[in-house]
DNA sequence: GTCTCATTCAAACGTTTGTTTATGAACCTC
DNA sequence: GAGGTTCATAAACAAACGTTTGAATGAGAC
């Protein structure tokens, strides 16, 4: 038997699928592509995951679950220190995405794309994973920016999410457009830029007037 | 003959394709879907556009060309008034997308999705439409924020683009997550929120320190 | 009237797709 | 070691895909 523990078929399928889905998209990746890369049989997808959609869901959940748990863990640390700082909240939300991106850039590219997915089922499944995140981060934001209407907070988090997704999914577009000037590099600097931009954007005056 | 001038087959194909591509995505939309909706023959796509890819390119170019011309026109107006204001530059870049969204929400949803497209050919074709935009807006930004390194300007425009795309493509996700609190409505208010957020984000202190 | 050109049309092409089936090997339980 | 469960495998399924073909149609030009 090998010293390196042999990976199970489901894991091999998930790895292959994650990679291919990220590179080519869900529709452009056939189950034959996945099983070929995983060195598994075509029917094994249906045996372990029921269908192609089941495989997609599993790919998403495997990474999204720890990611969102880490977000909540960090938010807890922030909230425990008294009235939460806006920047610390945004950092708790954004920094874990950078960690995931570092360990596995494929998944973050994939996740960013799902939010603009036309497939309603898939989008709903994805959003359902954020129920607790929404509640907890909203509460923290209300405490950090008490003079802003909740509606405004949602809009600004919407912009934050847009900037975040674009950062991890389209950063090669940035490299191309900037003529190679901007490279995402190790992610740390990109994260700091992202957090700074979002924090400052979040502090925009309310109602177009200067903040009171 | 009809009073309303009969539209040509290519136009009918473009309309149908734009709608369906936006609703279901490129891969999930078959040429049979398109021709059925356009009440045209299946082969007409290849006759007029050469291939499915040709049709996709035509759909994109038809809207993107006027959109980017309008951006440049507005930027000209801003630059002619002396040293350009940051907010005016961002408005010149962002406001036309709202106009397009109002006339044709389908296309903006589609455009936002292309930036996270896995298909390199398609992405390259899309980005190539922005060559002049990049040059002109970069020059304006350099004048408006002279103490920022060009690299920083590119990064911040990257975040702006992310927030913008997310606004027009995923605003129903916002509505769902916010529990119906946030509706995009007529677009005017969303645009103002977006411009305010981006302007403020763009003014984030440089290098993590307070701006000089 | 006839020739010419652009366009439309129905039908078929060969692939590829997700999914299902039937068989067999490997393994654990008692 | 018999019986049963779990997983792997090859083969087949019907459906849908982008694309091509060759004939039919229509309107102007001469």
Short mmCIF file of C-alpha atoms (C1' of nucleotides) in Angstrom, two decimals:
data_model
loop_
_atom_site.label_atom_id
_atom_site.label_comp_id
_atom_site.label_asym_id
_atom_site.label_seq_id
_atom_site.Cartn_x
_atom_site.Cartn_y
_atom_site.Cartn_z
CA UNK A 1 0.00 0.00 0.00
CA UNK A 2 1.17 3.51 -0.69
CA UNK A 3 2.64 5.68 1.99
CA UNK A 4 0.68 8.61 0.65
CA UNK A 5 -2.88 7.74 1.52
CA UNK A 6 -4.85 7.03 -1.63
CA UNK A 7 -7.58 9.63 -2.18
CA UNK A 8 -11.10 8.40 -2.49
CA UNK A 9 -12.99 8.53 -5.75
CA UNK A 10 -15.43 11.23 -4.59
CA UNK A 11 -12.51 13.44 -3.60
CA UNK A 12 -10.76 12.87 -6.89
CA UNK A 13 -13.96 13.73 -8.71
CA UNK A 14 -14.43 16.90 -6.69
CA UNK A 15 -10.86 18.01 -7.32
CA UNK A 16 -11.10 17.41 -11.04
CA UNK A 17 -14.51 19.01 -11.29
CA UNK A 18 -13.48 22.09 -9.34
CA UNK A 19 -10.50 22.64 -11.57
CA UNK A 20 -12.37 22.12 -14.82
CA UNK A 21 -15.48 24.05 -13.80
CA UNK A 22 -13.28 26.99 -12.92
CA UNK A 23 -11.30 26.81 -16.13
CA UNK A 24 -14.09 26.19 -18.61
CA UNK A 25 -17.38 26.79 -16.81
CA UNK A 26 -20.08 24.34 -15.84
CA UNK A 27 -21.70 23.87 -19.22
CA UNK A 28 -18.49 23.59 -21.16
CA UNK A 29 -17.23 20.85 -18.85
CA UNK A 30 -18.61 17.41 -19.59
CA UNK A 31 -18.73 14.60 -17.09
CA UNK A 32 -16.43 12.74 -19.42
CA UNK A 33 -13.85 15.51 -18.98
CA UNK A 34 -14.19 15.25 -15.23
CA UNK A 35 -13.93 11.48 -14.99
CA UNK A 36 -11.05 11.39 -17.44
CA UNK A 37 -9.08 13.83 -15.31
CA UNK A 38 -10.00 12.02 -12.11
CA UNK A 39 -9.14 8.69 -13.69
CA UNK A 40 -12.56 7.43 -12.65
CA UNK A 41 -15.40 5.81 -14.45
CA UNK A 42 -18.08 7.91 -16.07
CA UNK A 43 -20.86 6.36 -14.02
CA UNK A 44 -19.09 7.09 -10.74
CA UNK A 45 -20.38 10.67 -10.82
CA UNK A 46 -23.94 9.47 -10.71
CA UNK A 47 -23.16 6.85 -8.14
CA UNK A 48 -21.60 9.29 -5.68
CA UNK A 49 -23.40 12.53 -6.48
CA UNK A 50 -26.60 11.52 -8.22
CA UNK A 51 -26.25 13.88 -11.15
CA UNK A 52 -24.11 16.59 -12.65
CA UNK A 53 -25.99 19.17 -10.61
CA UNK A 54 -25.26 17.17 -7.48
CA UNK A 55 -21.58 17.24 -8.31
CA UNK A 56 -21.68 21.00 -8.82
CA UNK A 57 -23.40 21.52 -5.47
CA UNK A 58 -20.84 19.33 -3.72
CA UNK A 59 -17.97 21.25 -5.30
CA UNK A 60 -19.43 24.49 -4.02
CA UNK A 61 -20.33 23.34 -0.56
CA UNK A 62 -16.98 21.72 0.14
CA UNK A 63 -15.19 25.07 0.05
CA UNK A 64 -17.95 27.49 0.92
CA UNK A 65 -18.73 25.88 4.24
CA UNK A 66 -15.30 26.37 5.83
CA UNK A 67 -15.01 29.79 4.21
CA UNK A 68 -18.17 31.09 5.82
CA UNK A 69 -17.34 29.48 9.16
CA UNK A 70 -14.03 31.31 9.11
CA UNK A 71 -15.82 34.56 8.38
CA UNK A 72 -18.07 34.09 11.39
CA UNK A 73 -15.13 33.14 13.59
CA UNK A 74 -13.32 36.33 12.68
CA UNK A 75 -16.44 38.40 13.14
CA UNK A 76 -16.82 36.94 16.62
CA UNK A 77 -13.30 38.04 17.49
CA UNK A 78 -14.05 41.54 16.28
CA UNK A 79 -17.39 41.87 18.01
CA UNK A 80 -15.98 40.61 21.29
CA UNK A 81 -13.68 43.61 21.48
CA UNK A 82 -16.59 46.03 21.99
CA UNK A 83 -18.14 48.24 19.33
CA UNK A 84 -16.86 46.82 16.04
CA UNK A 85 -14.72 48.88 13.70
CA UNK A 86 -15.99 49.09 10.13
CA UNK A 87 -12.64 48.13 8.68
CA UNK A 88 -12.38 45.11 10.96
CA UNK A 89 -15.80 43.90 9.87
CA UNK A 90 -14.95 44.18 6.21
CA UNK A 91 -11.66 42.47 6.87
CA UNK A 92 -13.46 39.58 8.55
CA UNK A 93 -15.62 39.28 5.48
CA UNK A 94 -12.94 39.67 2.83
CA UNK A 95 -9.75 38.19 4.25
CA UNK A 96 -10.97 34.56 4.26
CA UNK A 97 -11.64 34.78 0.54
CA UNK A 98 -8.02 35.64 0.04
CA UNK A 99 -6.92 32.61 2.04
CA UNK A 100 -9.10 30.36 -0.06
CA UNK A 101 -7.77 32.01 -3.18
CA UNK A 102 -4.21 31.35 -2.07
CA UNK A 103 -4.83 27.68 -1.34
CA UNK A 104 -7.08 27.16 -4.29
CA UNK A 105 -7.45 29.92 -6.88
CA UNK A 106 -9.72 27.72 -8.96
CA UNK A 107 -12.55 27.79 -6.52
CA UNK A 108 -12.61 31.54 -6.04
CA UNK A 109 -12.81 32.06 -9.77
CA UNK A 110 -15.68 29.63 -9.81
CA UNK A 111 -17.50 31.21 -6.89
CA UNK A 112 -17.31 34.67 -8.39
CA UNK A 113 -18.88 33.41 -11.55
CA UNK A 114 -21.82 31.75 -9.84
CA UNK A 115 -23.15 35.10 -8.65
CA UNK A 116 -23.73 36.07 -12.24
CA UNK A 117 -25.07 32.65 -13.11
CA UNK A 118 -28.20 32.51 -15.22
CA UNK A 119 -29.18 29.18 -13.64
CA UNK A 120 -31.64 30.14 -10.90
CA UNK A 121 -31.43 26.82 -9.07
CA UNK A 122 -27.70 27.08 -8.76
CA UNK A 123 -27.81 30.71 -7.65
CA UNK A 124 -30.45 29.95 -5.04
CA UNK A 125 -28.41 27.07 -3.70
CA UNK A 126 -25.40 29.34 -3.50
CA UNK A 127 -27.21 32.18 -1.75
CA UNK A 128 -28.79 29.80 0.73
CA UNK A 129 -25.31 29.18 2.14
CA UNK A 130 -25.17 32.79 3.29
CA UNK A 131 -28.21 32.99 5.52
CA UNK A 132 -26.26 33.19 8.76
CA UNK A 133 -23.60 35.43 7.22
CA UNK A 134 -26.22 37.97 6.24
CA UNK A 135 -27.78 38.11 9.68
CA UNK A 136 -24.55 38.34 11.61
CA UNK A 137 -22.72 40.82 9.42
CA UNK A 138 -25.75 43.04 9.11
CA UNK A 139 -25.98 43.23 12.89
CA UNK A 140 -22.32 44.13 13.13
CA UNK A 141 -22.59 46.79 10.43
CA UNK A 142 -25.58 48.37 12.11
CA UNK A 143 -23.51 48.73 15.25
CA UNK A 144 -20.49 50.09 13.39
CA UNK A 145 -22.39 52.57 11.21
CA UNK A 146 -25.47 53.37 13.29
CA UNK A 147 -26.51 56.48 11.40
CA UNK A 148 -26.94 54.67 8.07
CA UNK A 149 -30.28 53.15 7.07
CA UNK A 150 -30.16 49.36 6.84
CA UNK A 151 -31.06 49.65 3.20
CA UNK A 152 -27.91 51.68 2.58
CA UNK A 153 -25.81 49.06 4.34
CA UNK A 154 -27.13 46.34 2.04
CA UNK A 155 -26.35 48.41 -1.03
CA UNK A 156 -22.83 49.08 0.10
CA UNK A 157 -22.20 45.46 0.94
CA UNK A 158 -23.48 44.73 -2.54
CA UNK A 159 -20.75 46.92 -3.98
CA UNK A 160 -18.18 45.32 -1.68
CA UNK A 161 -19.16 41.87 -2.91
CA UNK A 162 -18.92 43.06 -6.50
CA UNK A 163 -15.42 44.41 -6.02
CA UNK A 164 -14.40 41.28 -4.16
CA UNK A 165 -15.66 38.84 -6.77
CA UNK A 166 -14.15 40.82 -9.59
CA UNK A 167 -10.82 40.82 -7.80
CA UNK A 168 -10.56 37.06 -7.55
CA UNK A 169 -12.22 36.13 -10.80
CA UNK A 170 -11.08 38.73 -13.30
CA UNK A 171 -7.64 39.73 -12.11
CA UNK A 172 -6.04 38.47 -15.30
CA UNK A 173 -8.25 40.95 -17.13
CA UNK A 174 -6.74 43.66 -14.94
CA UNK A 175 -3.28 42.46 -15.79
CA UNK A 176 -4.07 42.62 -19.48
CA UNK A 177 -5.77 46.02 -19.37
CA UNK A 178 -3.04 47.56 -17.25
CA UNK A 179 -0.45 46.37 -19.74
CA UNK A 180 1.09 44.01 -17.21
CA UNK A 181 1.51 46.79 -14.65
CA UNK A 182 -0.84 45.15 -12.17
CA UNK A 183 -0.31 41.56 -11.13
CA UNK A 184 -2.28 39.98 -8.34
CA UNK A 185 0.87 38.39 -6.93
CA UNK A 186 0.55 36.74 -3.56
CA UNK A 187 -2.88 38.13 -2.80
CA UNK A 188 -1.91 39.91 0.41
CA UNK A 189 -1.43 43.26 -1.27
CA UNK A 190 -4.54 42.85 -3.37
CA UNK A 191 -6.52 42.13 -0.22
CA UNK A 192 -5.20 45.23 1.51
CA UNK A 193 -6.05 47.37 -1.50
CA UNK A 194 -9.51 45.82 -1.61
CA UNK A 195 -10.18 46.35 2.08
CA UNK A 196 -8.97 49.94 1.92
CA UNK A 197 -11.11 50.73 -1.09
CA UNK A 198 -14.22 49.16 0.40
CA UNK A 199 -13.79 50.73 3.81
CA UNK A 200 -13.43 54.13 2.28
CA UNK A 201 -16.34 53.54 -0.07
CA UNK A 202 -18.46 52.43 2.84
CA UNK A 203 -17.78 55.75 4.55
CA UNK A 204 -19.22 57.75 1.66
CA UNK A 205 -21.45 60.58 2.88
CA UNK A 206 -25.07 59.56 3.33
CA UNK A 207 -27.82 60.92 1.07
CA UNK A 208 -25.27 62.61 -1.13
CA UNK A 209 -24.77 65.21 1.61
CA UNK A 210 -21.84 65.28 3.95
CA UNK A 211 -22.24 62.84 6.81
CA UNK A 212 -23.57 64.33 9.98
CA UNK B 1 -47.55 46.10 -45.70
CA UNK B 2 -47.31 46.99 -42.07
CA UNK B 3 -47.13 50.57 -40.88
CA UNK B 4 -44.46 49.50 -38.43
CA UNK B 5 -41.46 48.85 -40.63
CA UNK B 6 -40.68 45.14 -40.66
CA UNK B 7 -37.39 44.41 -38.94
CA UNK B 8 -34.72 42.56 -40.83
CA UNK B 9 -33.78 39.01 -40.02
CA UNK B 10 -30.34 39.87 -38.62
CA UNK B 11 -31.93 42.37 -36.24
CA UNK B 12 -34.54 39.89 -35.13
CA UNK B 13 -31.82 37.34 -34.53
CA UNK B 14 -29.74 39.80 -32.52
CA UNK B 15 -32.72 40.77 -30.38
CA UNK B 16 -33.67 37.20 -29.67
CA UNK B 17 -30.10 36.16 -29.01
CA UNK B 18 -29.43 39.07 -26.67
CA UNK B 19 -32.49 38.24 -24.62
CA UNK B 20 -31.82 34.53 -24.41
CA UNK B 21 -28.07 34.84 -23.83
CA UNK B 22 -28.78 37.15 -20.92
CA UNK B 23 -31.45 34.92 -19.44
CA UNK B 24 -29.77 31.55 -19.84
CA UNK B 25 -26.15 32.14 -20.78
CA UNK B 26 -24.34 31.41 -24.01
CA UNK B 27 -23.91 27.69 -23.63
CA UNK B 28 -27.39 27.02 -22.38
CA UNK B 29 -28.92 28.85 -25.33
CA UNK B 30 -29.09 26.82 -28.51
CA UNK B 31 -29.33 28.30 -31.96
CA UNK B 32 -32.67 26.57 -32.20
CA UNK B 33 -33.88 28.58 -29.23
CA UNK B 34 -32.71 31.77 -30.88
CA UNK B 35 -34.23 31.11 -34.28
CA UNK B 36 -37.47 29.90 -32.75
CA UNK B 37 -37.85 33.15 -30.83
CA UNK B 38 -36.86 35.25 -33.84
CA UNK B 39 -39.21 33.27 -36.07
CA UNK B 40 -36.32 32.68 -38.42
CA UNK B 41 -34.79 29.62 -39.93
CA UNK B 42 -32.05 27.72 -38.15
CA UNK B 43 -29.58 28.19 -40.98
CA UNK B 44 -30.09 31.96 -41.05
CA UNK B 45 -27.68 32.36 -38.16
CA UNK B 46 -24.87 30.87 -40.17
CA UNK B 47 -25.89 32.77 -43.26
CA UNK B 48 -25.78 36.16 -41.57
CA UNK B 49 -23.20 35.67 -38.82
CA UNK B 50 -21.14 32.70 -39.91
CA UNK B 51 -21.34 30.80 -36.66
CA UNK B 52 -22.67 30.91 -33.13
CA UNK B 53 -19.55 32.73 -32.04
CA UNK B 54 -20.11 35.30 -34.77
CA UNK B 55 -23.60 35.88 -33.45
CA UNK B 56 -22.31 36.35 -29.92
CA UNK B 57 -19.74 38.87 -31.08
CA UNK B 58 -22.36 40.81 -33.01
CA UNK B 59 -24.67 40.90 -30.00
CA UNK B 60 -21.89 42.35 -27.89
CA UNK B 61 -20.61 44.87 -30.38
CA UNK B 62 -24.02 46.27 -31.23
CA UNK B 63 -24.48 47.67 -27.72
CA UNK B 64 -20.91 48.09 -26.55
CA UNK B 65 -19.93 50.40 -29.37
CA UNK B 66 -22.46 53.17 -28.62
CA UNK B 67 -21.93 52.67 -24.89
CA UNK B 68 -18.21 53.34 -25.07
CA UNK B 69 -18.67 56.24 -27.49
CA UNK B 70 -21.03 57.84 -24.99
CA UNK B 71 -18.46 57.36 -22.26
CA UNK B 72 -15.83 59.16 -24.30
CA UNK B 73 -18.26 61.94 -25.18
CA UNK B 74 -18.99 62.56 -21.51
CA UNK B 75 -15.34 62.41 -20.61
CA UNK B 76 -14.65 65.04 -23.24
CA UNK B 77 -17.21 67.34 -21.66
CA UNK B 78 -15.62 66.85 -18.27
CA UNK B 79 -12.03 67.35 -19.43
CA UNK B 80 -12.93 70.49 -21.36
CA UNK B 81 -13.88 72.22 -18.12
CA UNK B 82 -10.27 72.26 -16.88
CA UNK B 83 -8.76 69.84 -14.37
CA UNK B 84 -11.26 67.00 -14.15
CA UNK B 85 -13.04 66.13 -10.92
CA UNK B 86 -12.74 62.52 -9.81
CA UNK B 87 -16.46 62.17 -9.31
CA UNK B 88 -17.19 63.55 -12.78
CA UNK B 89 -14.81 61.06 -14.36
CA UNK B 90 -16.40 58.13 -12.59
CA UNK B 91 -19.80 59.45 -13.53
CA UNK B 92 -18.78 59.61 -17.17
CA UNK B 93 -17.70 56.01 -16.93
CA UNK B 94 -20.64 54.67 -14.96
CA UNK B 95 -23.69 56.68 -16.00
CA UNK B 96 -23.89 55.36 -19.56
CA UNK B 97 -24.12 51.81 -18.25
CA UNK B 98 -27.23 52.85 -16.37
CA UNK B 99 -28.76 54.28 -19.53
CA UNK B 100 -28.12 51.05 -21.38
CA UNK B 101 -29.53 49.13 -18.46
CA UNK B 102 -32.69 51.21 -18.53
CA UNK B 103 -33.25 50.74 -22.26
CA UNK B 104 -32.14 47.15 -22.23
CA UNK B 105 -31.51 45.38 -18.94
CA UNK B 106 -30.75 42.15 -20.78
CA UNK B 107 -27.55 43.38 -22.30
CA UNK B 108 -26.05 44.72 -19.10
CA UNK B 109 -26.64 41.43 -17.38
CA UNK B 110 -24.90 39.77 -20.27
CA UNK B 111 -21.97 42.17 -20.34
CA UNK B 112 -21.32 41.74 -16.64
CA UNK B 113 -21.14 38.03 -17.07
CA UNK B 114 -18.65 38.11 -19.90
CA UNK B 115 -15.95 39.56 -17.65
CA UNK B 116 -15.99 36.35 -15.65
CA UNK B 117 -16.23 34.22 -18.77
CA UNK B 118 -13.98 31.20 -18.97
CA UNK B 119 -13.89 31.43 -22.76
CA UNK B 120 -10.64 33.29 -23.48
CA UNK B 121 -11.52 34.17 -27.05
CA UNK B 122 -14.71 35.83 -25.99
CA UNK B 123 -13.06 37.70 -23.14
CA UNK B 124 -10.29 38.93 -25.42
CA UNK B 125 -12.81 40.15 -27.97
CA UNK B 126 -14.67 41.95 -25.22
CA UNK B 127 -11.60 43.62 -23.73
CA UNK B 128 -10.40 44.71 -27.16
CA UNK B 129 -13.39 47.04 -27.32
CA UNK B 130 -11.96 49.03 -24.42
CA UNK B 131 -8.58 50.03 -25.80
CA UNK B 132 -9.44 53.68 -26.25
CA UNK B 133 -11.44 53.80 -23.03
CA UNK B 134 -8.44 52.63 -21.05
CA UNK B 135 -6.09 55.22 -22.53
CA UNK B 136 -8.43 58.17 -22.17
CA UNK B 137 -9.77 57.45 -18.72
CA UNK B 138 -6.35 56.66 -17.38
CA UNK B 139 -5.10 60.03 -18.58
CA UNK B 140 -8.04 61.77 -16.92
CA UNK B 141 -7.54 59.90 -13.66
CA UNK B 142 -3.86 60.75 -13.58
CA UNK B 143 -4.78 64.43 -13.81
CA UNK B 144 -7.50 64.14 -11.17
CA UNK B 145 -5.48 62.12 -8.65
CA UNK B 146 -1.92 63.13 -9.44
CA UNK B 147 -0.34 61.82 -6.24
CA UNK B 148 -1.43 58.23 -6.82
CA UNK B 149 0.79 55.77 -8.69
CA UNK B 150 -0.72 54.67 -11.98
CA UNK B 151 -0.72 51.12 -10.67
CA UNK B 152 -2.99 52.20 -7.85
CA UNK B 153 -5.37 53.86 -10.29
CA UNK B 154 -5.72 50.65 -12.26
CA UNK B 155 -6.48 48.67 -9.14
CA UNK B 156 -9.12 51.10 -8.02
CA UNK B 157 -10.75 51.17 -11.42
CA UNK B 158 -10.75 47.38 -11.19
CA UNK B 159 -12.80 47.61 -8.02
CA UNK B 160 -15.09 50.17 -9.63
CA UNK B 161 -15.74 47.85 -12.54
CA UNK B 162 -16.45 45.00 -10.16
CA UNK B 163 -19.00 47.00 -8.22
CA UNK B 164 -20.56 48.25 -11.44
CA UNK B 165 -20.95 44.83 -13.04
CA UNK B 166 -22.30 43.32 -9.87
CA UNK B 167 -24.85 46.11 -9.65
CA UNK B 168 -26.35 45.46 -13.07
CA UNK B 169 -26.00 41.69 -13.17
CA UNK B 170 -26.75 40.53 -9.67
CA UNK B 171 -29.20 43.06 -8.34
CA UNK B 172 -31.90 40.42 -7.92
CA UNK B 173 -29.50 38.63 -5.62
CA UNK B 174 -29.35 41.82 -3.57
CA UNK B 175 -33.12 41.97 -3.46
CA UNK B 176 -33.27 38.41 -2.21
CA UNK B 177 -30.52 38.77 0.37
CA UNK B 178 -31.90 42.03 1.70
CA UNK B 179 -35.30 40.41 2.17
CA UNK B 180 -36.86 42.65 -0.47
CA UNK B 181 -35.60 45.80 1.23
CA UNK B 182 -33.43 46.80 -1.71
CA UNK B 183 -34.93 47.00 -5.18
CA UNK B 184 -33.00 48.44 -8.07
CA UNK B 185 -36.04 50.39 -9.19
CA UNK B 186 -35.47 52.92 -11.92
CA UNK B 187 -31.69 52.73 -11.80
CA UNK B 188 -31.13 56.43 -11.09
CA UNK B 189 -30.81 55.92 -7.38
CA UNK B 190 -28.69 52.83 -7.80
CA UNK B 191 -26.37 54.78 -10.05
CA UNK B 192 -26.01 57.59 -7.52
CA UNK B 193 -25.25 55.10 -4.76
CA UNK B 194 -22.71 53.41 -6.98
CA UNK B 195 -20.97 56.64 -7.98
CA UNK B 196 -20.86 57.83 -4.37
CA UNK B 197 -19.42 54.55 -3.15
CA UNK B 198 -16.79 54.41 -5.88
CA UNK B 199 -15.76 58.03 -5.55
CA UNK B 200 -15.28 57.64 -1.86
CA UNK B 201 -13.47 54.34 -2.31
CA UNK B 202 -11.19 55.95 -4.84
CA UNK B 203 -10.22 58.55 -2.28
CA UNK B 204 -8.95 55.95 0.16
CA UNK B 205 -5.64 56.97 1.73
CA UNK B 206 -2.62 55.84 -0.25
CA UNK B 207 -0.25 53.17 1.07
CA UNK B 208 -2.50 52.54 4.01
CA UNK B 209 -1.41 55.87 5.49
CA UNK B 210 -3.51 58.97 5.51
CA UNK B 211 -3.35 60.82 2.19
CA UNK B 212 -0.84 63.62 2.09
"C1'" DG C 1 -39.54 37.09 -69.96
"C1'" DT C 2 -35.32 35.72 -68.25
"C1'" DC C 3 -31.24 36.02 -65.85
"C1'" DT C 4 -29.03 37.08 -61.34
"C1'" DC C 5 -28.45 37.73 -56.95
"C1'" DA C 6 -29.60 37.50 -52.05
"C1'" DT C 7 -32.21 35.21 -48.85
"C1'" DT C 8 -35.08 31.46 -46.87
"C1'" DC C 9 -36.13 26.84 -46.01
"C1'" DA C 10 -36.43 21.80 -44.67
"C1'" DA C 11 -33.65 18.09 -44.00
"C1'" DA C 12 -29.85 15.77 -42.77
"C1'" DC C 13 -24.90 15.41 -41.00
"C1'" DG C 14 -21.76 13.58 -37.42
"C1'" DT C 15 -20.72 14.60 -32.46
"C1'" DT C 16 -21.35 15.07 -27.93
"C1'" DT C 17 -24.21 15.30 -24.06
"C1'" DG C 18 -26.24 13.46 -19.28
"C1'" DT C 19 -28.02 9.42 -17.71
"C1'" DT C 20 -29.00 4.37 -17.13
"C1'" DT C 21 -28.18 -0.50 -17.10
"C1'" DA C 22 -26.10 -4.95 -16.24
"C1'" DT C 23 -22.15 -7.31 -14.83
"C1'" DG C 24 -18.30 -8.26 -11.79
"C1'" DA C 25 -14.88 -7.55 -8.42
"C1'" DA C 26 -13.70 -6.49 -3.65
"C1'" DC C 27 -14.75 -6.41 1.01
"C1'" DC C 28 -17.05 -7.05 5.55
"C1'" DT C 29 -20.27 -9.78 8.68
"C1'" DC C 30 -21.80 -13.70 10.90
"C1'" DG D 1 -17.16 -19.70 3.39
"C1'" DA D 2 -21.84 -18.12 2.26
"C1'" DG D 3 -24.44 -13.86 1.82
"C1'" DG D 4 -24.84 -9.15 1.28
"C1'" DT D 5 -23.27 -4.52 0.60
"C1'" DT D 6 -20.28 -1.16 -1.76
"C1'" DC D 7 -18.06 0.38 -5.54
"C1'" DA D 8 -15.94 0.04 -10.44
"C1'" DT D 9 -16.56 -0.84 -15.14
"C1'" DA D 10 -17.97 -1.06 -20.08
"C1'" DA D 11 -21.67 -0.46 -22.97
"C1'" DA D 12 -25.64 1.44 -24.45
"C1'" DC D 13 -29.52 5.00 -24.52
"C1'" DA D 14 -32.18 8.88 -26.41
"C1'" DA D 15 -31.85 13.63 -26.94
"C1'" DA D 16 -29.76 17.85 -28.28
"C1'" DC D 17 -26.10 20.26 -30.26
"C1'" DG D 18 -23.58 23.33 -34.14
"C1'" DT D 19 -23.06 23.05 -38.78
"C1'" DT D 20 -23.76 21.96 -43.78
"C1'" DT D 21 -26.24 21.05 -47.89
"C1'" DG D 22 -29.07 21.79 -51.98
"C1'" DA D 23 -33.19 23.21 -53.51
"C1'" DA D 24 -36.96 26.84 -53.38
"C1'" DT D 25 -38.31 31.63 -53.25
"C1'" DG D 26 -38.35 36.46 -54.08
"C1'" DA D 27 -37.34 40.92 -56.08
"C1'" DG D 28 -34.78 43.92 -59.46
"C1'" DA D 29 -32.03 44.59 -63.70
"C1'" DC D 30 -31.71 44.38 -68.51
#
